[in-house]
XYZ file of C-alpha atoms in Angstrom:
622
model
C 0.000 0.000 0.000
C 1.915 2.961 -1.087
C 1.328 6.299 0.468
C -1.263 7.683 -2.098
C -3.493 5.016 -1.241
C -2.941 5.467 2.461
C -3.698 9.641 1.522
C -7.169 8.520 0.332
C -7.842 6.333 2.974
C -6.803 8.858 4.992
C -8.994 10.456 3.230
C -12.134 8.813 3.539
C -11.802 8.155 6.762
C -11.674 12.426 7.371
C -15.056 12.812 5.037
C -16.888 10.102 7.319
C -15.333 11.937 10.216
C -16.837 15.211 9.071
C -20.158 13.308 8.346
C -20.004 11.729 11.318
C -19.831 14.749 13.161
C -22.537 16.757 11.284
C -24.782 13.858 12.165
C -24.361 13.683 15.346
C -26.300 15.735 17.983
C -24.776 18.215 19.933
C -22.876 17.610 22.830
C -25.613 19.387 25.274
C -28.660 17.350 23.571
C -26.676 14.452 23.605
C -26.041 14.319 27.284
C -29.401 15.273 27.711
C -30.802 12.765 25.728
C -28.590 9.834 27.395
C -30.059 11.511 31.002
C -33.930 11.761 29.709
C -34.243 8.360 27.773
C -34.840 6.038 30.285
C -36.955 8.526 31.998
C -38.830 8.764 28.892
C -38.730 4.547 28.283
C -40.556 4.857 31.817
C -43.188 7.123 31.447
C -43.733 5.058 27.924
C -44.266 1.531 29.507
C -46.320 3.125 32.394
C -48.877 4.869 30.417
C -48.859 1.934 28.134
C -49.530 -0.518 30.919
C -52.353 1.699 31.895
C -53.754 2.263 28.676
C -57.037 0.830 29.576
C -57.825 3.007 32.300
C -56.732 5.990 30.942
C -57.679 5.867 27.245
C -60.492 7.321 26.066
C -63.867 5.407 25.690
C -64.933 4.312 22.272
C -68.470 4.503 22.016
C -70.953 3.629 18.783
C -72.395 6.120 17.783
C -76.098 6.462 16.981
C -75.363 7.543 13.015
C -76.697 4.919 10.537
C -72.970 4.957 9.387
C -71.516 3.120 12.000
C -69.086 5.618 12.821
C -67.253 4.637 16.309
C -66.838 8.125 18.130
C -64.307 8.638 20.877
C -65.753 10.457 24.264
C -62.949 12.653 24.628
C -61.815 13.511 27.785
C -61.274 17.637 27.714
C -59.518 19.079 31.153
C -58.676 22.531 29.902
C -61.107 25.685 30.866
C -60.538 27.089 27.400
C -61.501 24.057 25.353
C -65.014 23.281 24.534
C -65.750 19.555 25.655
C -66.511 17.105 22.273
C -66.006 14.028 21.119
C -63.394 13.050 18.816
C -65.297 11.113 15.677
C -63.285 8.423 14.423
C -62.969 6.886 10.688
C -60.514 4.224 8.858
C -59.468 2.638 6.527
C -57.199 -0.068 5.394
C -54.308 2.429 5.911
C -55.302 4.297 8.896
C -57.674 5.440 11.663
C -58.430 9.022 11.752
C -59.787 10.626 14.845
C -61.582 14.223 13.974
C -62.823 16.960 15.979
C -65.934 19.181 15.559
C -63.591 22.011 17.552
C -62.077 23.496 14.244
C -63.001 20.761 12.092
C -60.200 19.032 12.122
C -57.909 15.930 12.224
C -56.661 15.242 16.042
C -54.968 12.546 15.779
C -53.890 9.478 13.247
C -52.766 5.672 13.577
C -51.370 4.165 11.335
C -52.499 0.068 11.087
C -50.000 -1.626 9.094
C -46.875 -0.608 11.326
C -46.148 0.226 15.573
C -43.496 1.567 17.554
C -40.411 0.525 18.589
C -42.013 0.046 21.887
C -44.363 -2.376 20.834
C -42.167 -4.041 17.985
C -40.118 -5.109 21.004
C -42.757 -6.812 23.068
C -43.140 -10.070 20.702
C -46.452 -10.096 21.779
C -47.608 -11.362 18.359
C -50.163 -8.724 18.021
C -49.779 -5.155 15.756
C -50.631 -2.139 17.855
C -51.324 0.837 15.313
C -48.551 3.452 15.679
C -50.222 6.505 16.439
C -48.113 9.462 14.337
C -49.590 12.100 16.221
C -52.212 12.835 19.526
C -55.109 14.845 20.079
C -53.734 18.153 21.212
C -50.475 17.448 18.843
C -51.772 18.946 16.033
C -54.004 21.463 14.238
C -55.255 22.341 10.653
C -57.655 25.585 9.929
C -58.105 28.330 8.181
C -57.969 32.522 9.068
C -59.604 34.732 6.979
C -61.069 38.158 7.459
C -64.951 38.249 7.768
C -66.484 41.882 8.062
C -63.786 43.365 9.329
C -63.448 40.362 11.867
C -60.446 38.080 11.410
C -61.563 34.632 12.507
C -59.311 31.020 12.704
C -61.347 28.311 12.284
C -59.300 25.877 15.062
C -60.905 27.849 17.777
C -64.640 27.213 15.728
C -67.305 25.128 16.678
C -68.449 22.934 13.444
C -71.383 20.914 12.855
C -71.252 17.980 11.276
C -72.840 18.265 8.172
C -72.539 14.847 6.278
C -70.784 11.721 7.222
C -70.141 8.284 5.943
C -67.652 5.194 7.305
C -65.195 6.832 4.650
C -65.590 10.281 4.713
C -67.040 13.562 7.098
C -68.032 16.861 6.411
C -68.051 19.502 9.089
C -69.455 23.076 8.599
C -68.914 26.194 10.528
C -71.794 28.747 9.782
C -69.826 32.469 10.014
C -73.340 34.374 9.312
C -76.551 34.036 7.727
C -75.118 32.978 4.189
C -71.626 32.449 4.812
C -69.818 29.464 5.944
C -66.622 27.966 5.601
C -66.839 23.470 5.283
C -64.154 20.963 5.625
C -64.301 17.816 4.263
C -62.355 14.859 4.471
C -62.357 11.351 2.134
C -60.627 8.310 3.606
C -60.580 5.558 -0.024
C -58.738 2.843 0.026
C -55.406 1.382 -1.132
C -53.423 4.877 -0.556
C -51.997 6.670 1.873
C -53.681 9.883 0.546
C -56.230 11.347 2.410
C -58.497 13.366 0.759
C -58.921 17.073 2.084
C -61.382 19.947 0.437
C -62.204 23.377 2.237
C -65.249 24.795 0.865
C -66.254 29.083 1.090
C -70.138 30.021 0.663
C -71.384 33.619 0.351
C -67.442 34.658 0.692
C -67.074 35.818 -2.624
C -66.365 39.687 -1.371
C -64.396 38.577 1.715
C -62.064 36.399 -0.178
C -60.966 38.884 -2.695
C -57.152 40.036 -3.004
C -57.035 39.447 0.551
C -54.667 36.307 2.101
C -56.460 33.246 2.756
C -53.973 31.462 4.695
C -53.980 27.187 6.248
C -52.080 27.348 9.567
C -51.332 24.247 9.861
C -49.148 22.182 12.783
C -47.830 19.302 13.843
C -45.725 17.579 16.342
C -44.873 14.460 15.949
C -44.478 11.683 18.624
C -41.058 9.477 19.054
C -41.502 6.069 17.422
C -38.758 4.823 16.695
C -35.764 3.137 19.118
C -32.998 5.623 18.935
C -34.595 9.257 19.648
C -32.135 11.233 19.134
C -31.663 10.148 15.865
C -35.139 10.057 14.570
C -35.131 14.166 16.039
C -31.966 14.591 14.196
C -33.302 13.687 10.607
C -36.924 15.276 11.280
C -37.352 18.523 9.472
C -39.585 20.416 7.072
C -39.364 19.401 3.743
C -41.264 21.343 0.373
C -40.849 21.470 -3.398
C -41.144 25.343 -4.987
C -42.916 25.241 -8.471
C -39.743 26.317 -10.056
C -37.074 26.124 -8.067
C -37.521 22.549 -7.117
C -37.111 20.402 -4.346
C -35.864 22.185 -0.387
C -35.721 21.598 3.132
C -35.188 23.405 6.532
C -32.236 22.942 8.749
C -32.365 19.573 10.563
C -29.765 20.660 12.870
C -31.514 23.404 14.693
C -34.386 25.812 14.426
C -35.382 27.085 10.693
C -37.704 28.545 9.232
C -38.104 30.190 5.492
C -40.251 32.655 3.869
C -41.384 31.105 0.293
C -39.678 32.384 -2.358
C -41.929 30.738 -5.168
C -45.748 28.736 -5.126
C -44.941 25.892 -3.461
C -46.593 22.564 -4.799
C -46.102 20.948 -1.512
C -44.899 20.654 2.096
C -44.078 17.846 3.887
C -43.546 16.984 7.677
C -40.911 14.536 8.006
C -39.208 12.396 10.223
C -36.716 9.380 10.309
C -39.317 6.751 8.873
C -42.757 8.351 7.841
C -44.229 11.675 6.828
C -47.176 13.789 6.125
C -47.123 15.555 2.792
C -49.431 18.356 2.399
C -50.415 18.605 -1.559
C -52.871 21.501 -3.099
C -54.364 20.732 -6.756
C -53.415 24.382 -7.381
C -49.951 25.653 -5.518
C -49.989 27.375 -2.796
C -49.023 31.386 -3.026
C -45.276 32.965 -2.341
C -46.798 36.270 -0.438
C -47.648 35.063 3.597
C -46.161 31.298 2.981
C -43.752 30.590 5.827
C -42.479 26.800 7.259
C -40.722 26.771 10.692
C -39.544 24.453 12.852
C -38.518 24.361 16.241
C -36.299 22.236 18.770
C -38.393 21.792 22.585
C -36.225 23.311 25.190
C -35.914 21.785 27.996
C -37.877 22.291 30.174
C -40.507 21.686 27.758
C -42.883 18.654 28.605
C -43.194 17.299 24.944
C -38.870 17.284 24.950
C -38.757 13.406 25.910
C -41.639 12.199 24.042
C -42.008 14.027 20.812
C -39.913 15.422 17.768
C -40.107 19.256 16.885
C -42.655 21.347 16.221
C -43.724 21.802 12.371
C -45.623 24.820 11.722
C -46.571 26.444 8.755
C -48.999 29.161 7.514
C -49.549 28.375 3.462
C -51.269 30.687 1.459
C -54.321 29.339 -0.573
C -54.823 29.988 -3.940
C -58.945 30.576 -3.249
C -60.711 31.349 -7.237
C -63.039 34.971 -6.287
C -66.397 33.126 -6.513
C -69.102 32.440 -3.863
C -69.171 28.633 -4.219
C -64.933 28.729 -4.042
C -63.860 25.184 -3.689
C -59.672 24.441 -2.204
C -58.727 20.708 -2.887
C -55.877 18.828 -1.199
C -54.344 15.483 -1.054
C -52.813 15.096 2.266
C -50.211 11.985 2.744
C -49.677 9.929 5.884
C -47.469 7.404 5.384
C -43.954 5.604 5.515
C -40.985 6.829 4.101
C -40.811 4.098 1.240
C -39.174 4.919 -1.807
C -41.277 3.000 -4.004
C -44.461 3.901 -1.808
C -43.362 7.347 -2.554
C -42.389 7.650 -5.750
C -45.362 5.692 -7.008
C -47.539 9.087 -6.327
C -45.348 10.788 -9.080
C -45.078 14.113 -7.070
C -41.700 13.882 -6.240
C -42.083 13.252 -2.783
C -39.476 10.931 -2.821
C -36.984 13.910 -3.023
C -38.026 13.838 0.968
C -35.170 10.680 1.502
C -31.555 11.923 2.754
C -29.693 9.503 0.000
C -27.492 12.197 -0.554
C -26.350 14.847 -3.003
C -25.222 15.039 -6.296
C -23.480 12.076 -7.509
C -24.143 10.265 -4.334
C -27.840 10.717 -4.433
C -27.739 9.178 -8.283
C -26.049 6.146 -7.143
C -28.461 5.073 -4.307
C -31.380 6.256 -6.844
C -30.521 4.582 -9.621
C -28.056 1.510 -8.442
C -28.051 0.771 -5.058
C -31.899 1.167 -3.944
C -33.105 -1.188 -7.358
C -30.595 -3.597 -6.998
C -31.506 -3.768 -3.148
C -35.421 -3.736 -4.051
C -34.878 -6.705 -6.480
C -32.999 -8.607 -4.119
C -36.041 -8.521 -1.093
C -38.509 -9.114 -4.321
C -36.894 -12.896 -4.585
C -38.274 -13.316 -1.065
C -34.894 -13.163 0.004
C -33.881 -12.356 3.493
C -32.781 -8.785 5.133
C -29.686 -10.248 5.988
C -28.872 -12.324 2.818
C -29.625 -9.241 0.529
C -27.200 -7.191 2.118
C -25.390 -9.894 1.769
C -26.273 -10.251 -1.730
C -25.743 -6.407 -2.581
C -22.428 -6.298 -0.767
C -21.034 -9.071 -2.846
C -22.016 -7.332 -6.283
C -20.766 -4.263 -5.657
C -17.530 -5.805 -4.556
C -17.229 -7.511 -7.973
C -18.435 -4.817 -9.919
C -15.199 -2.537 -7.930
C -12.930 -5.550 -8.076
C -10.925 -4.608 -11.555
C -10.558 -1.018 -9.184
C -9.039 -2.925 -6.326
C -6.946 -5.144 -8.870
C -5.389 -2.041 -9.804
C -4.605 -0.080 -6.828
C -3.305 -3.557 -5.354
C -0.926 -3.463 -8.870
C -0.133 -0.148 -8.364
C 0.559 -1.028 -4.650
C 2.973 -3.807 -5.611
C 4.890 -1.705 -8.277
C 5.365 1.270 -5.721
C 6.767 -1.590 -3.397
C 8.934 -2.851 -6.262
C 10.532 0.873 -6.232
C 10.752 1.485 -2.741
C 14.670 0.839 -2.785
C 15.337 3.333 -5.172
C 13.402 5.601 -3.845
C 15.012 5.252 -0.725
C 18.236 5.972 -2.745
C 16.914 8.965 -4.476
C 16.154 10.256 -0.915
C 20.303 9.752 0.112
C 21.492 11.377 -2.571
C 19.654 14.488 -2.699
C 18.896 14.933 0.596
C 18.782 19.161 1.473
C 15.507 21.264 0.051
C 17.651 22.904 -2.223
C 17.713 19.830 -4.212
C 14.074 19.081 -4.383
C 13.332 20.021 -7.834
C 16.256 17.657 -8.711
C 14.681 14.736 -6.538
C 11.447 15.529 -8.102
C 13.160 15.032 -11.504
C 14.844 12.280 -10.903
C 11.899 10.552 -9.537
C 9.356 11.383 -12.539
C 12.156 9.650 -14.924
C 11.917 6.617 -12.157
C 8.435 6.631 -12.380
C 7.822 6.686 -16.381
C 10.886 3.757 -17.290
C 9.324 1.568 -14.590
C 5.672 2.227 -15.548
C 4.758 3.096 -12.374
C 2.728 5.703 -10.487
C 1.898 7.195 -7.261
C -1.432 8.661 -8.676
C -2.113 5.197 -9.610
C -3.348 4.063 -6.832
C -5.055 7.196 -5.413
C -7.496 7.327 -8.515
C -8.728 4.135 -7.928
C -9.282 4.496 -4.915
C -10.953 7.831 -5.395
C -13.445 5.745 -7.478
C -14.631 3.848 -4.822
C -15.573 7.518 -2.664
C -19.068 7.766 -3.987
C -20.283 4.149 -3.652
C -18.731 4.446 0.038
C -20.420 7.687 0.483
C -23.261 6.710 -0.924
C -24.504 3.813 1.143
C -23.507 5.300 3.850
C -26.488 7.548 3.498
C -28.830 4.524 2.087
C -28.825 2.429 4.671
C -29.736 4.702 7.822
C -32.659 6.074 4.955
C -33.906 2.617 4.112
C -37.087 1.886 5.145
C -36.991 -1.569 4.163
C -34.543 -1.955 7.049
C -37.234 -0.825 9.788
C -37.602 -3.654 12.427
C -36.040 -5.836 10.362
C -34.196 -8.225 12.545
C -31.425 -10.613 11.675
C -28.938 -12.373 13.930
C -28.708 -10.986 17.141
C -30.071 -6.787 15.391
C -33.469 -6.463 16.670
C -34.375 -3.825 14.112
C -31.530 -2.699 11.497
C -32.297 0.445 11.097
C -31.321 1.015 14.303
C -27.794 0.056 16.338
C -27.545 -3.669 17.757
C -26.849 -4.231 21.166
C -25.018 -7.347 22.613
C -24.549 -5.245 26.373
C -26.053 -2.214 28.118
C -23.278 -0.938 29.973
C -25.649 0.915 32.400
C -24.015 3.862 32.078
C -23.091 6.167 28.835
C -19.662 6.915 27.718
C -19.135 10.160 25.917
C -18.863 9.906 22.412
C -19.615 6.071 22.567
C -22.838 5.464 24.181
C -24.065 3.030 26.783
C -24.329 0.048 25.239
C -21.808 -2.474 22.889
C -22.892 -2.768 19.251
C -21.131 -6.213 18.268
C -21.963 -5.146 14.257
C -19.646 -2.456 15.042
C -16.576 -4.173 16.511
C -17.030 -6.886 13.786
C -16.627 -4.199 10.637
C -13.834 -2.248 13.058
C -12.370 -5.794 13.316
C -12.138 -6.402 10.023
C -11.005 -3.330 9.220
C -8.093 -4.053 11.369
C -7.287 -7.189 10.088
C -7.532 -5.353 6.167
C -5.045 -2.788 7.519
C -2.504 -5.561 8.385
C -3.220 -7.858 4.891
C -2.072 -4.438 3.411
C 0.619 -3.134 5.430
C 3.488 -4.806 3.813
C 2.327 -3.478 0.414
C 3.395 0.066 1.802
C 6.336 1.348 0.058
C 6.738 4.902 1.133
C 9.909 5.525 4.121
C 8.409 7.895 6.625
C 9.502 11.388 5.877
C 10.650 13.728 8.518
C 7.930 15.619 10.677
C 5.063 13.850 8.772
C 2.871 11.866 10.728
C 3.216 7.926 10.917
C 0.670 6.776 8.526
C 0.395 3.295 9.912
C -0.115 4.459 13.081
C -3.235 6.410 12.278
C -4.220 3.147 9.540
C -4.081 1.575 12.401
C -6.037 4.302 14.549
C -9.081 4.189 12.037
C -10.810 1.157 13.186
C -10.754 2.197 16.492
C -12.216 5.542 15.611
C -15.017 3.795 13.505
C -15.935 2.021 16.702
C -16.965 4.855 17.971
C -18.775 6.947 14.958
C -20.929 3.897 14.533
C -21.841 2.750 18.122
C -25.231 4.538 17.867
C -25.992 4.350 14.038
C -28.186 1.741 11.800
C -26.472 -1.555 12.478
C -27.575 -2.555 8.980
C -24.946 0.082 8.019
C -22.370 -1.965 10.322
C -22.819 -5.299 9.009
C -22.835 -3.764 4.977
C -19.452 -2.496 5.594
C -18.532 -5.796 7.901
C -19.116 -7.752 5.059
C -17.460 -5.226 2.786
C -14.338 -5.342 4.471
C -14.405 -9.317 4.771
C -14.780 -9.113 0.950
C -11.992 -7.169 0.508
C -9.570 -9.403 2.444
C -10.435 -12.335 0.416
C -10.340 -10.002 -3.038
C -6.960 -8.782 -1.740
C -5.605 -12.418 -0.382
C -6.442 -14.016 -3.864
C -4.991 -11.163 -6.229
C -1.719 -11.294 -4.202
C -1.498 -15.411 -4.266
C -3.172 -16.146 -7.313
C -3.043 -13.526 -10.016
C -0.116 -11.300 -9.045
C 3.388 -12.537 -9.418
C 5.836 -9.843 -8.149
C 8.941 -10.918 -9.338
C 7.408 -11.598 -12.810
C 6.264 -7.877 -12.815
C 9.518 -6.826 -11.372
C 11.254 -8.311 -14.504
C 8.662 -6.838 -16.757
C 9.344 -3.527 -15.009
C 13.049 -3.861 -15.721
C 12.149 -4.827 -19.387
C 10.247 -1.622 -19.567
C 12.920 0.420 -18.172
C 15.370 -1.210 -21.014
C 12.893 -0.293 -23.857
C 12.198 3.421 -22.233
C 16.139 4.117 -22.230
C 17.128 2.480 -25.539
C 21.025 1.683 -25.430
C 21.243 3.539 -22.183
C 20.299 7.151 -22.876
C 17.262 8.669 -20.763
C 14.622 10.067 -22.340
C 13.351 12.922 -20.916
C 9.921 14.023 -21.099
C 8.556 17.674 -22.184
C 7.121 18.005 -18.192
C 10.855 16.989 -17.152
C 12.190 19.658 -19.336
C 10.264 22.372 -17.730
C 10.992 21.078 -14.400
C 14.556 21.460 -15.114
C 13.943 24.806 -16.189
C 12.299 25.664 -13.265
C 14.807 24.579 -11.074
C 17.842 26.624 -13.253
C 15.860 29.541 -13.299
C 15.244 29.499 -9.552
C 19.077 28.694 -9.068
C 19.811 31.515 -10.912
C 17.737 33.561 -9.053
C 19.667 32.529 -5.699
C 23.008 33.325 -7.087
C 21.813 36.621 -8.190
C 20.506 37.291 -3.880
């Protein structure tokens, strides 16, 4: 391993660093978070284990539609007491409420919690996204003179089925203002319509805006994490696809129509989508961490909030029609609604973001299609992309071995010119080395270079996979999150407070790769530069640590990785690589470059030279 290919390893290893470190909490929410979890895990099991007694009441209700309607149980002195009306689906249960119309709270059938996931108990509790009190969708628009927001309006209900309500707010005689919602089957769309009467002078140039908010509730194993990738997401008609900060508090002022906003955490979302965009003047998307002493801090995400301008048509019978989405954060469940919303998944940018789109996630997808297990199609998809890089590795392991080849006269070159005076000479002497023997040092940093993206790339696909969501395989309860082999009762900073065995398999290996390829390296320390097998040898050590707490599906792809690797290397260097035949062909070379004896020198070599009169010249002259 010569020392380019140790400087891009190096290399690597700084870009995960720097990923590592932007995706990492904070040092004061991580510490909090480590204190507050098991508090949180606490308060979880006990209101779970007294779900019956607390829970509201589910009562039928006395409509000819069957309708199951929730008796809500309403302690504050500023909210009128009514119940919560409750449809479904085959995708979801929706609880409404006749206090602004509106949705209170959703389930979602087909999946559950991390909690719950855990219990084995053979039985699929709905994960609820978010609670009654969580979240709010209405309306403000000036009436008269009178500005009025329809979440703190009484509505009647005005028609309902089992798969769809209406609920009406009468302003005045003539004018009213009706929500309806449309639960149909098969999709994770909702359907959403807000109809004006009589408004046709109120609504004229004048903002119509949907304040609408949401906070979701933790669901998944790891919270920190699932915090750390929730954000605000939204696609300008223009300008395309944006987000807000996931780091901190954002917010943004629209800049174009926006053609839809989306609430979005680690593994599902709810995407807000108007037939006709909403308008640039009054849009504005925040979001916001809890403090903490806020209650919600250790048992939900942020707070989304957003107040979108509607595009209302001037007319008395004015008509707004949404499709709102609550669902997982499936790529193919996503992209199958032809919106874009798929743009929502952190697969990276650029080049990296192609890769995962257009490589990794089919390839992965046809794999689980066989009927394949999780762990055998990571397998699987590890071992292609391995063989589809192997002609890379074949040549940086040449390269590698030719470097090694030179090392003596290297070392030589070194000896004889050894004051900084003579480095243009050295350099000279070394480019001649390097074109008779056919070698070079770029060689086997380009290669390696290659490899970046794909390394980059999964590194973002795996902790975005939804496919990987309590998945379990080996000892990995769920792979999308870390595994755990020991709580240590205690959490180390920077490490955690438990042992992920995923983790000290793939830095393991990584060790073991380091040594396979430390007697390819071919480069003498130089002076006051840092011992590169030293911090080779440092890497897998670091890893253990930048991967304690991430998706242990990630772990056991690059585990496996690594393992291939060894073997790929083990075979080329016993099998397919003779050195001392390609020592003797490098001799040949060197035979052919310099004909009866005479070095050639190349047009680069000649301005070296040059270089290195001129600035000789220039020192005489001082």
């Amino acid at each position: 391993m010569d020392r380019n290919t140790i400087v891009g390893l190096v290399l690597i290893a700084a870009i995960l660093s720097v990923f590592s470190i932007f995706n990492q909490p904070s040092e004061e929410e991580r510490k909090e978070s480590q204190r507050k979890e098991m508090v949180a895990s606490k308060e979880a099991a006990k209101a779970e284990s007294n779900k019956d007694t607390t829970k509201p009441k589910i009562e039928k209700s006395d409509d000819s539609s069957d309708v199951d309607t929730i008796i809500a149980d309403k302690t504050k002195a500023d909210t009128v007491s009514l119940d919560l009306i409750r449809l479904e689906n085959d995708k979801f249960i929706v609880d409404f409420n006749p206090k602004g119309g509106q949705i209170a709270s959703l389930y979602l059938k087909e999946y559950e919690t991390f909690y719950n996931y855990q219990k084995k108990d053979g039985k699929l509790t709905p994960l609820q996204l978010f609670a009654d009190g969580d979240a709010s969708n209405g309306v403000t628009i000036s009436v008269a003179g009178r500005e009025i927001n329809t979440t703190s309006e009484v509505f009647e209900v005005s028609k309902k089925s089992k798969k769809a309500i209406s609920f009406t707010h009468m302003i005045e005689p003539g004018k009213s203002i009706t929500f309806s919602y449309t639960l149909p089957n098969k999709t994770y769309n909702l359907g959403f319509d807000i109809d004006f009467k009589g408004l046709k002078d109120d609504i004229g140039n004048k903002k119509i805006q949907l304040n609408w908010q949401t906070a979701f509730k933790k669901t998944e194993r790891l919270f920190s994490e699932q915090r750390r990738v929730s954000t605000v997401c939204y696609k300008y008609q223009d300008e395309g696809f944006s987000y807000l900060s996931e780091m901190g508090d954002d917010d943004e002022e629209a800049e174009d129509k926006l053609e839809w906003v989306a609430y979005k955490q680690s593994y599902f979302s709810s995407i807000l989508n108007p037939k006709t965009p909403f308008l640039k003047e009054g849009t504005k998307l925040v979001t916001k961490n809890y403090s903490d002493t806020d209650k919600r801090r250790n048992t939900h995400l942020k707070d989304y909030s957003s107040d979108l301008t509607l595009n209302v048509p001037k007319s008395d019978d004015a008509t707004v029609e949404f499709d709102w989405f609550f669902g997982p954060n499936d790529y193919e469940e996503l992209k199958s609604y032809g919106e874009g919303y798929d743009d929502i998944l952190n697969f990276g940018w650029g080049l990296f973001r192609w890769i995962n789109v257009y490589a990794v996630q089919p390839l992965f997808n046809g794999l689980l299609g066989t009927g394949l297990g999780i762990g055998l199609a990571i397998f699987l998809l590890t071992l292609i992309l391995k063989l589809v890089l192997m002609p890379v590795q074949w040549k940086m392991y040449v390269s590698s071995a030719k470097m090694k080849i030179l090392k003596p006269e290297i070392e030589e070159l070194n000896k004889k010119f050894p004051d900084k005076a003579d480095a243009m000479k050295k350099q000279t002497e070394m480019m001649s080395l390097y074109k008779e023997s056919g070698a070079s040092p770029l060689a086997g940093c380009l290669p390696m270079l290659i490899q970046m993206p794909i390394l980059l790339a999964v590194f973002r696909f795996f902790p975005s996979a939804f496919e990987l969501r309590q998945r379990n395989f080996l000892w990995a309860e769920d792979l999308s999150s870390y595994d755990s082999i020991l709580e240590l009762g205690m959490s180390i900073p920077f490490y955690g407070d438990h042992v992920s065995l995923f983790t000290l398999l793939m830095a393991g290996t990584t060790l073991v790769y380091t040594f396979v390829n430390s007697g390819q390296m071919s480069t003498p320390q130089q002076p006051g530069m840092p011992n590169m097998k030293i911090i080779m040898y440092l890497f897998p050590i670091m890893m253990i640590f930048f991967f304690n707490n991430y998706s242990s599906g990630l772990s056991y792809y690059y585990f496996i990785s690594t393992l291939f690797s060894i073997v790929i290397a083990l075979s080329i260097k016993k099998f397919f690589v003779d050195e001392d035949k390609l020592k003797e062909k490098m001799a040949a070379r060197k035979v052919t470059v310099n004909g009866k004896g005479k070095k050639t020198k190349s047009k680069f070599q000649e301005r070296l030279e040059q270089m290195q009169k001129a600035q000789q010249d220039k020192m005489k002259k001082r």
